[in-house]
Amino acid sequence: MDTGGGRAYDVAVVGGGAAGLAGALTLARARRTVAVLDAGSPRNAPAEHLHGYLGRDGAAPAELLATGRAEAAAYGAEIRSAAAGTVLAADRAAEGGFVLRCADGSSVRAGRLLLATGLADGLPDVPGLRERWGRDVLHCPYCHGWEVRDRPIAVLGGHPLAVHQAQVWRNWSDRVTLLAHTRRPGAQERELLAALAVSVVEGEVTGLTVGAGGLTGVALRGGRSVECRALVVAPRFSARAGVARSLGLPVTGVERDGVRIGTCLEADPATGATALRGVWAAGNVTSPTDQLAAAAAAGVRAAVAISAELIEETTRQALDVHRARQAPGAQ
């Protein structure tokens, strides 16, 4: 197995999204040797533009990541991508630190790990829905609400939080429809929707209708159709935690208003430290609902915590050497 020429990095960052690259940039500027292992499957790849990221609003997600890679590399971070950046598992090294095993057969050794592996969106099983995901099939109003403001918006029911989604999206349009789909709203929910002038349409959604300009509506069982220019869904957020599990770190459920919405890797919200010494985590793998800016900030916070620990380690080693030299009888 290729071990990268025997080189051991101070830190290996698993994941090349906003959290991972922000962490890598911070660590490289702190004069640490850093390897970024990027499998190349960012969560926001289907989206044409990113929003809410100060200074880069409207940029293409791929453009932001390319810029981030170039910035981190300019300070010495090594970027490994494709099979060389796809980490299959991680192990504790006998001499300390960690060994990451990659899909191309190579391995990477590092003293510390920053896991920024993100999450996968589990989407409702409706034909044609996944193909429109991130374009006009949406879930986050703060990411996409402005772009579909004042247009007819449908919220796909069948999920306990669908009524809440309709309530939130009503802020961006007065033409919001809740599609009951597989779960009819209760009396109190219907009262709330009526107060907000949100209409309820019964019937199971069987597909989407798409025109030259994008989504035009949804089809219901029985042949009826409902006009909409955006379809709001509730994905299930599943942490990409294969590397974490290989190290024995468990994932836990994430709830909102008593409803389980997915899984995450537990980490300290201030530092990103996990239950395993030497391993930190940041971004959507730990906080599924964070937007891009929050994920990047978490990567920076984790990087600062890692750097602080490395500085403390260097200081202890220097102090041990100093005391040995000052000991009676020392040469």
GROMACS .gro file of C-alpha atoms in nm:
model
  331
    1MET     CA    1   0.000   0.000   0.000
    2ASP     CA    2   0.124   0.346  -0.091
    3THR     CA    3   0.181   0.553   0.223
    4GLY     CA    4   0.251   0.881   0.048
    5GLY     CA    5   0.628   0.850   0.077
    6GLY     CA    6   0.613   0.819   0.454
    7ARG     CA    7   0.513   1.180   0.509
    8ALA     CA    8   0.291   1.246   0.809
    9TYR     CA    9   0.078   1.560   0.800
   10ASP     CA   10  -0.006   1.764   1.105
   11VAL     CA   11  -0.372   1.750   1.007
   12ALA     CA   12  -0.578   1.563   0.749
   13VAL     CA   13  -0.906   1.728   0.654
   14VAL     CA   14  -1.163   1.480   0.523
   15GLY     CA   15  -1.407   1.672   0.304
   16GLY     CA   16  -1.349   1.960   0.065
   17GLY     CA   17  -1.662   2.169   0.112
   18ALA     CA   18  -1.691   2.506   0.284
   19ALA     CA   19  -1.617   2.368   0.633
   20GLY     CA   20  -1.322   2.156   0.525
   21LEU     CA   21  -1.159   2.421   0.306
   22ALA     CA   22  -1.208   2.697   0.563
   23GLY     CA   23  -1.045   2.473   0.822
   24ALA     CA   24  -0.760   2.381   0.586
   25LEU     CA   25  -0.695   2.745   0.497
   26THR     CA   26  -0.682   2.844   0.863
   27LEU     CA   27  -0.447   2.558   0.953
   28ALA     CA   28  -0.218   2.618   0.656
   29ARG     CA   29  -0.192   2.985   0.751
   30ALA     CA   30  -0.101   2.864   1.100
   31ARG     CA   31   0.201   2.694   0.936
   32ARG     CA   32   0.067   2.341   0.975
   33THR     CA   33   0.111   2.071   0.715
   34VAL     CA   34  -0.234   1.991   0.585
   35ALA     CA   35  -0.383   1.737   0.346
   36VAL     CA   36  -0.737   1.789   0.219
   37LEU     CA   37  -0.906   1.471   0.099
   38ASP     CA   38  -1.199   1.562  -0.123
   39ALA     CA   39  -1.416   1.292  -0.280
   40GLY     CA   40  -1.570   1.557  -0.504
   41SER     CA   41  -1.940   1.514  -0.421
   42PRO     CA   42  -2.050   1.840  -0.258
   43ARG     CA   43  -2.405   1.851  -0.128
   44ASN     CA   44  -2.487   2.176  -0.310
   45ALA     CA   45  -2.365   2.057  -0.651
   46PRO     CA   46  -2.718   2.058  -0.804
   47ALA     CA   47  -2.767   2.427  -0.721
   48GLU     CA   48  -2.676   2.686  -0.982
   49HIS     CA   49  -2.602   2.961  -0.729
   50LEU     CA   50  -2.531   2.997  -0.359
   51HIS     CA   51  -2.690   3.264  -0.143
   52GLY     CA   52  -2.645   3.422   0.196
   53TYR     CA   53  -2.264   3.395   0.184
   54LEU     CA   54  -2.137   3.747   0.244
   55GLY     CA   55  -1.927   3.873  -0.043
   56ARG     CA   56  -2.009   3.576  -0.269
   57ASP     CA   57  -2.389   3.588  -0.294
   58GLY     CA   58  -2.499   3.451  -0.630
   59ALA     CA   59  -2.172   3.271  -0.704
   60ALA     CA   60  -2.175   2.921  -0.847
   61PRO     CA   61  -2.098   2.660  -0.578
   62ALA     CA   62  -1.822   2.505  -0.791
   63GLU     CA   63  -1.661   2.848  -0.831
   64LEU     CA   64  -1.650   2.903  -0.455
   65LEU     CA   65  -1.492   2.561  -0.396
   66ALA     CA   66  -1.233   2.613  -0.671
   67THR     CA   67  -1.137   2.946  -0.517
   68GLY     CA   68  -1.118   2.787  -0.172
   69ARG     CA   69  -0.892   2.506  -0.295
   70ALA     CA   70  -0.661   2.756  -0.463
   71GLU     CA   71  -0.643   2.972  -0.151
   72ALA     CA   72  -0.563   2.679   0.079
   73ALA     CA   73  -0.306   2.542  -0.168
   74ALA     CA   74  -0.136   2.882  -0.188
   75TYR     CA   75  -0.042   2.840   0.179
   76GLY     CA   76   0.087   2.487   0.130
   77ALA     CA   77  -0.217   2.267   0.183
   78GLU     CA   78  -0.213   1.957  -0.038
   79ILE     CA   79  -0.543   1.885  -0.211
   80ARG     CA   80  -0.617   1.523  -0.301
   81SER     CA   81  -0.928   1.459  -0.509
   82ALA     CA   82  -1.128   1.184  -0.683
   83ALA     CA   83  -1.020   0.832  -0.576
   84ALA     CA   84  -0.709   0.967  -0.403
   85GLY     CA   85  -0.934   1.192  -0.195
   86THR     CA   86  -1.205   0.936  -0.121
   87VAL     CA   87  -1.142   0.804   0.229
   88LEU     CA   88  -1.277   0.455   0.287
   89ALA     CA   89  -1.180   0.420   0.652
   90ALA     CA   90  -0.946   0.550   0.919
   91ASP     CA   91  -0.741   0.369   1.183
   92ARG     CA   92  -0.535   0.463   1.482
   93ALA     CA   93  -0.164   0.439   1.397
   94ALA     CA   94   0.058   0.232   1.624
   95GLU     CA   95   0.307   0.520   1.651
   96GLY     CA   96   0.031   0.772   1.723
   97GLY     CA   97  -0.199   0.972   1.502
   98PHE     CA   98  -0.412   0.822   1.228
   99VAL     CA   99  -0.390   0.642   0.895
  100LEU     CA  100  -0.654   0.713   0.630
  101ARG     CA  101  -0.712   0.450   0.362
  102CYS     CA  102  -0.821   0.588   0.027
  103ALA     CA  103  -1.009   0.441  -0.269
  104ASP     CA  104  -0.703   0.444  -0.499
  105GLY     CA  105  -0.511   0.217  -0.260
  106SER     CA  106  -0.302   0.494  -0.108
  107SER     CA  107  -0.301   0.601   0.253
  108VAL     CA  108  -0.243   0.927   0.436
  109ARG     CA  109  -0.093   0.962   0.783
  110ALA     CA  110  -0.178   1.255   1.006
  111GLY     CA  111  -0.150   1.352   1.369
  112ARG     CA  112  -0.501   1.504   1.384
  113LEU     CA  113  -0.818   1.472   1.182
  114LEU     CA  114  -1.084   1.724   1.089
  115LEU     CA  115  -1.395   1.549   0.959
  116ALA     CA  116  -1.600   1.775   0.731
  117THR     CA  117  -1.774   1.504   0.533
  118GLY     CA  118  -2.115   1.672   0.518
  119LEU     CA  119  -2.444   1.493   0.472
  120ALA     CA  120  -2.666   1.331   0.212
  121ASP     CA  121  -3.021   1.448   0.145
  122GLY     CA  122  -3.276   1.168   0.143
  123LEU     CA  123  -3.560   1.288  -0.080
  124PRO     CA  124  -3.925   1.179  -0.098
  125ASP     CA  125  -3.997   0.902  -0.345
  126VAL     CA  126  -4.178   1.100  -0.615
  127PRO     CA  127  -4.088   1.043  -0.982
  128GLY     CA  128  -3.890   1.330  -1.132
  129LEU     CA  129  -3.828   1.502  -0.799
  130ARG     CA  130  -3.458   1.428  -0.763
  131GLU     CA  131  -3.383   1.562  -1.112
  132ARG     CA  132  -3.515   1.906  -1.008
  133TRP     CA  133  -3.350   1.904  -0.662
  134GLY     CA  134  -3.166   2.227  -0.586
  135ARG     CA  135  -3.324   2.404  -0.882
  136ASP     CA  136  -3.699   2.434  -0.824
  137VAL     CA  137  -3.744   2.146  -0.577
  138LEU     CA  138  -3.625   2.311  -0.257
  139HIS     CA  139  -3.624   2.293   0.119
  140CYS     CA  140  -3.446   2.603   0.258
  141PRO     CA  141  -3.624   2.938   0.216
  142TYR     CA  142  -3.316   3.129   0.328
  143CYS     CA  143  -3.120   2.969   0.043
  144HIS     CA  144  -3.382   2.992  -0.233
  145GLY     CA  145  -3.683   3.187  -0.110
  146TRP     CA  146  -3.591   3.517  -0.274
  147GLU     CA  147  -3.557   3.352  -0.614
  148VAL     CA  148  -3.916   3.218  -0.605
  149ARG     CA  149  -4.076   3.510  -0.420
  150ASP     CA  150  -4.436   3.587  -0.511
  151ARG     CA  151  -4.461   3.276  -0.729
  152PRO     CA  152  -4.698   2.983  -0.673
  153ILE     CA  153  -4.522   2.751  -0.424
  154ALA     CA  154  -4.640   2.402  -0.330
  155VAL     CA  155  -4.533   2.222  -0.013
  156LEU     CA  156  -4.524   1.844  -0.033
  157GLY     CA  157  -4.710   1.689   0.258
  158GLY     CA  158  -4.659   1.344   0.403
  159HIS     CA  159  -4.415   1.479   0.663
  160PRO     CA  160  -4.499   1.600   1.016
  161LEU     CA  161  -4.322   1.932   0.952
  162ALA     CA  162  -4.498   2.011   0.623
  163VAL     CA  163  -4.743   2.253   0.787
  164HIS     CA  164  -4.451   2.433   0.952
  165GLN     CA  165  -4.281   2.458   0.612
  166ALA     CA  166  -4.594   2.610   0.461
  167GLN     CA  167  -4.602   2.861   0.747
  168VAL     CA  168  -4.241   2.962   0.686
  169TRP     CA  169  -4.258   2.979   0.305
  170ARG     CA  170  -4.570   3.196   0.333
  171ASN     CA  171  -4.326   3.477   0.416
  172TRP     CA  172  -4.196   3.469   0.057
  173SER     CA  173  -4.522   3.428  -0.131
  174ASP     CA  174  -4.895   3.468  -0.076
  175ARG     CA  175  -4.956   3.181  -0.318
  176VAL     CA  176  -4.861   2.879  -0.108
  177THR     CA  177  -5.041   2.545  -0.136
  178LEU     CA  178  -5.001   2.246   0.092
  179LEU     CA  179  -5.026   1.918  -0.096
  180ALA     CA  180  -5.166   1.670   0.156
  181HIS     CA  181  -5.002   1.380  -0.033
  182THR     CA  182  -4.988   1.087   0.212
  183ARG     CA  183  -5.073   1.273   0.535
  184ARG     CA  184  -5.387   1.479   0.580
  185PRO     CA  185  -5.346   1.777   0.815
  186GLY     CA  186  -5.545   1.779   1.136
  187ALA     CA  187  -5.807   2.029   1.245
  188GLN     CA  188  -5.567   2.262   1.427
  189GLU     CA  189  -5.325   2.252   1.136
  190ARG     CA  190  -5.601   2.335   0.893
  191GLU     CA  191  -5.704   2.630   1.109
  192LEU     CA  192  -5.348   2.764   1.104
  193LEU     CA  193  -5.324   2.718   0.727
  194ALA     CA  194  -5.658   2.890   0.674
  195ALA     CA  195  -5.544   3.187   0.883
  196LEU     CA  196  -5.241   3.220   0.655
  197ALA     CA  197  -5.450   3.177   0.340
  198VAL     CA  198  -5.263   2.859   0.254
  199SER     CA  199  -5.484   2.626   0.052
  200VAL     CA  200  -5.483   2.249   0.106
  201VAL     CA  201  -5.509   2.007  -0.186
  202GLU     CA  202  -5.595   1.645  -0.117
  203GLY     CA  203  -5.451   1.360  -0.320
  204GLU     CA  204  -5.124   1.175  -0.362
  205VAL     CA  205  -4.854   1.342  -0.572
  206THR     CA  206  -4.743   1.109  -0.852
  207GLY     CA  207  -4.505   1.326  -1.052
  208LEU     CA  208  -4.388   1.668  -1.166
  209THR     CA  209  -4.467   1.864  -1.480
  210VAL     CA  210  -4.181   2.058  -1.634
  211GLY     CA  211  -4.178   2.312  -1.915
  212ALA     CA  212  -3.907   2.501  -2.099
  213GLY     CA  213  -3.864   2.740  -1.808
  214GLY     CA  214  -3.861   2.477  -1.534
  215LEU     CA  215  -4.119   2.335  -1.298
  216THR     CA  216  -4.480   2.418  -1.388
  217GLY     CA  217  -4.672   2.196  -1.149
  218VAL     CA  218  -4.730   1.858  -0.991
  219ALA     CA  219  -4.955   1.573  -1.098
  220LEU     CA  220  -5.191   1.398  -0.857
  221ARG     CA  221  -5.324   1.046  -0.868
  222GLY     CA  222  -5.641   1.049  -1.072
  223GLY     CA  223  -5.516   1.300  -1.328
  224ARG     CA  224  -5.554   1.629  -1.144
  225SER     CA  225  -5.266   1.880  -1.155
  226VAL     CA  226  -5.165   2.172  -0.933
  227GLU     CA  227  -4.973   2.470  -1.064
  228CYS     CA  228  -4.648   2.566  -0.891
  229ARG     CA  229  -4.310   2.712  -0.980
  230ALA     CA  230  -4.136   2.568  -0.675
  231LEU     CA  231  -4.196   2.250  -0.478
  232VAL     CA  232  -4.088   2.246  -0.114
  233VAL     CA  233  -3.991   1.910   0.035
  234ALA     CA  234  -3.854   1.785   0.367
  235PRO     CA  235  -3.541   1.577   0.305
  236ARG     CA  236  -3.395   1.339   0.558
  237PHE     CA  237  -3.045   1.457   0.652
  238SER     CA  238  -2.806   1.163   0.685
  239ALA     CA  239  -2.455   1.234   0.808
  240ARG     CA  240  -2.179   1.103   0.584
  241ALA     CA  241  -2.016   0.931   0.876
  242GLY     CA  242  -1.841   0.627   0.731
  243VAL     CA  243  -1.497   0.753   0.834
  244ALA     CA  244  -1.624   0.848   1.179
  245ARG     CA  245  -1.778   0.504   1.229
  246SER     CA  246  -1.454   0.334   1.129
  247LEU     CA  247  -1.296   0.515   1.423
  248GLY     CA  248  -1.574   0.404   1.658
  249LEU     CA  249  -1.752   0.739   1.669
  250PRO     CA  250  -2.131   0.698   1.679
  251VAL     CA  251  -2.390   0.906   1.499
  252THR     CA  252  -2.697   1.034   1.677
  253GLY     CA  253  -3.045   1.138   1.575
  254VAL     CA  254  -3.138   1.500   1.508
  255GLU     CA  255  -3.484   1.624   1.604
  256ARG     CA  256  -3.682   1.937   1.534
  257ASP     CA  257  -4.005   2.001   1.724
  258GLY     CA  258  -4.000   1.638   1.836
  259VAL     CA  259  -3.966   1.506   1.480
  260ARG     CA  260  -3.655   1.314   1.376
  261ILE     CA  261  -3.512   1.485   1.068
  262GLY     CA  262  -3.186   1.293   1.030
  263THR     CA  263  -2.855   1.200   1.187
  264CYS     CA  264  -2.534   1.379   1.279
  265LEU     CA  265  -2.193   1.324   1.433
  266GLU     CA  266  -2.172   1.464   1.785
  267ALA     CA  267  -1.910   1.733   1.837
  268ASP     CA  268  -1.856   2.025   2.072
  269PRO     CA  269  -2.038   2.323   1.913
  270ALA     CA  270  -1.765   2.567   2.016
  271THR     CA  271  -1.454   2.373   1.911
  272GLY     CA  272  -1.570   2.080   1.698
  273ALA     CA  273  -1.397   1.830   1.928
  274THR     CA  274  -1.544   1.479   1.914
  275ALA     CA  275  -1.540   1.209   2.180
  276LEU     CA  276  -1.218   1.069   2.029
  277ARG     CA  277  -0.902   1.257   2.114
  278GLY     CA  278  -0.732   1.393   1.805
  279VAL     CA  279  -1.049   1.407   1.596
  280TRP     CA  280  -1.259   1.717   1.529
  281ALA     CA  281  -1.566   1.762   1.309
  282ALA     CA  282  -1.730   2.061   1.145
  283GLY     CA  283  -2.005   2.157   0.903
  284ASN     CA  284  -2.323   1.973   0.810
  285VAL     CA  285  -2.193   1.639   0.939
  286THR     CA  286  -2.240   1.784   1.289
  287SER     CA  287  -2.513   2.041   1.226
  288PRO     CA  288  -2.742   1.942   0.936
  289THR     CA  289  -2.936   2.268   0.913
  290ASP     CA  290  -2.637   2.503   0.897
  291GLN     CA  291  -2.606   2.716   0.585
  292LEU     CA  292  -2.279   2.761   0.396
  293ALA     CA  293  -2.150   3.054   0.601
  294ALA     CA  294  -2.214   2.875   0.930
  295ALA     CA  295  -2.041   2.560   0.803
  296ALA     CA  296  -1.735   2.762   0.700
  297ALA     CA  297  -1.728   2.934   1.039
  298ALA     CA  298  -1.741   2.596   1.213
  299GLY     CA  299  -1.444   2.483   1.005
  300VAL     CA  300  -1.246   2.787   1.120
  301ARG     CA  301  -1.337   2.732   1.486
  302ALA     CA  302  -1.229   2.368   1.469
  303ALA     CA  303  -0.904   2.463   1.295
  304VAL     CA  304  -0.822   2.716   1.567
  305ALA     CA  305  -0.888   2.452   1.833
  306ILE     CA  306  -0.661   2.203   1.654
  307SER     CA  307  -0.388   2.464   1.617
  308ALA     CA  308  -0.414   2.552   1.987
  309GLU     CA  309  -0.370   2.187   2.085
  310LEU     CA  310  -0.068   2.151   1.858
  311ILE     CA  311   0.088   2.462   2.008
  312GLU     CA  312   0.033   2.324   2.358
  313GLU     CA  313   0.192   1.995   2.252
  314THR     CA  314   0.498   2.173   2.109
  315THR     CA  315   0.527   2.382   2.425
  316ARG     CA  316   0.519   2.072   2.649
  317GLN     CA  317   0.786   1.903   2.438
  318ALA     CA  318   1.007   2.213   2.449
  319LEU     CA  319   0.962   2.237   2.824
  320ASP     CA  320   1.059   1.871   2.871
  321VAL     CA  321   1.376   1.923   2.666
  322HIS     CA  322   1.459   2.241   2.856
  323ARG     CA  323   1.418   2.075   3.194
  324ALA     CA  324   1.630   1.778   3.087
  325ARG     CA  325   1.908   2.012   2.986
  326GLN     CA  326   1.887   2.199   3.316
  327ALA     CA  327   1.884   1.883   3.527
  328PRO     CA  328   2.191   1.822   3.751
  329GLY     CA  329   2.449   1.618   3.566
  330ALA     CA  330   2.305   1.693   3.220
  331GLN     CA  331   2.569   1.725   2.949
   0.00000   0.00000   0.00000
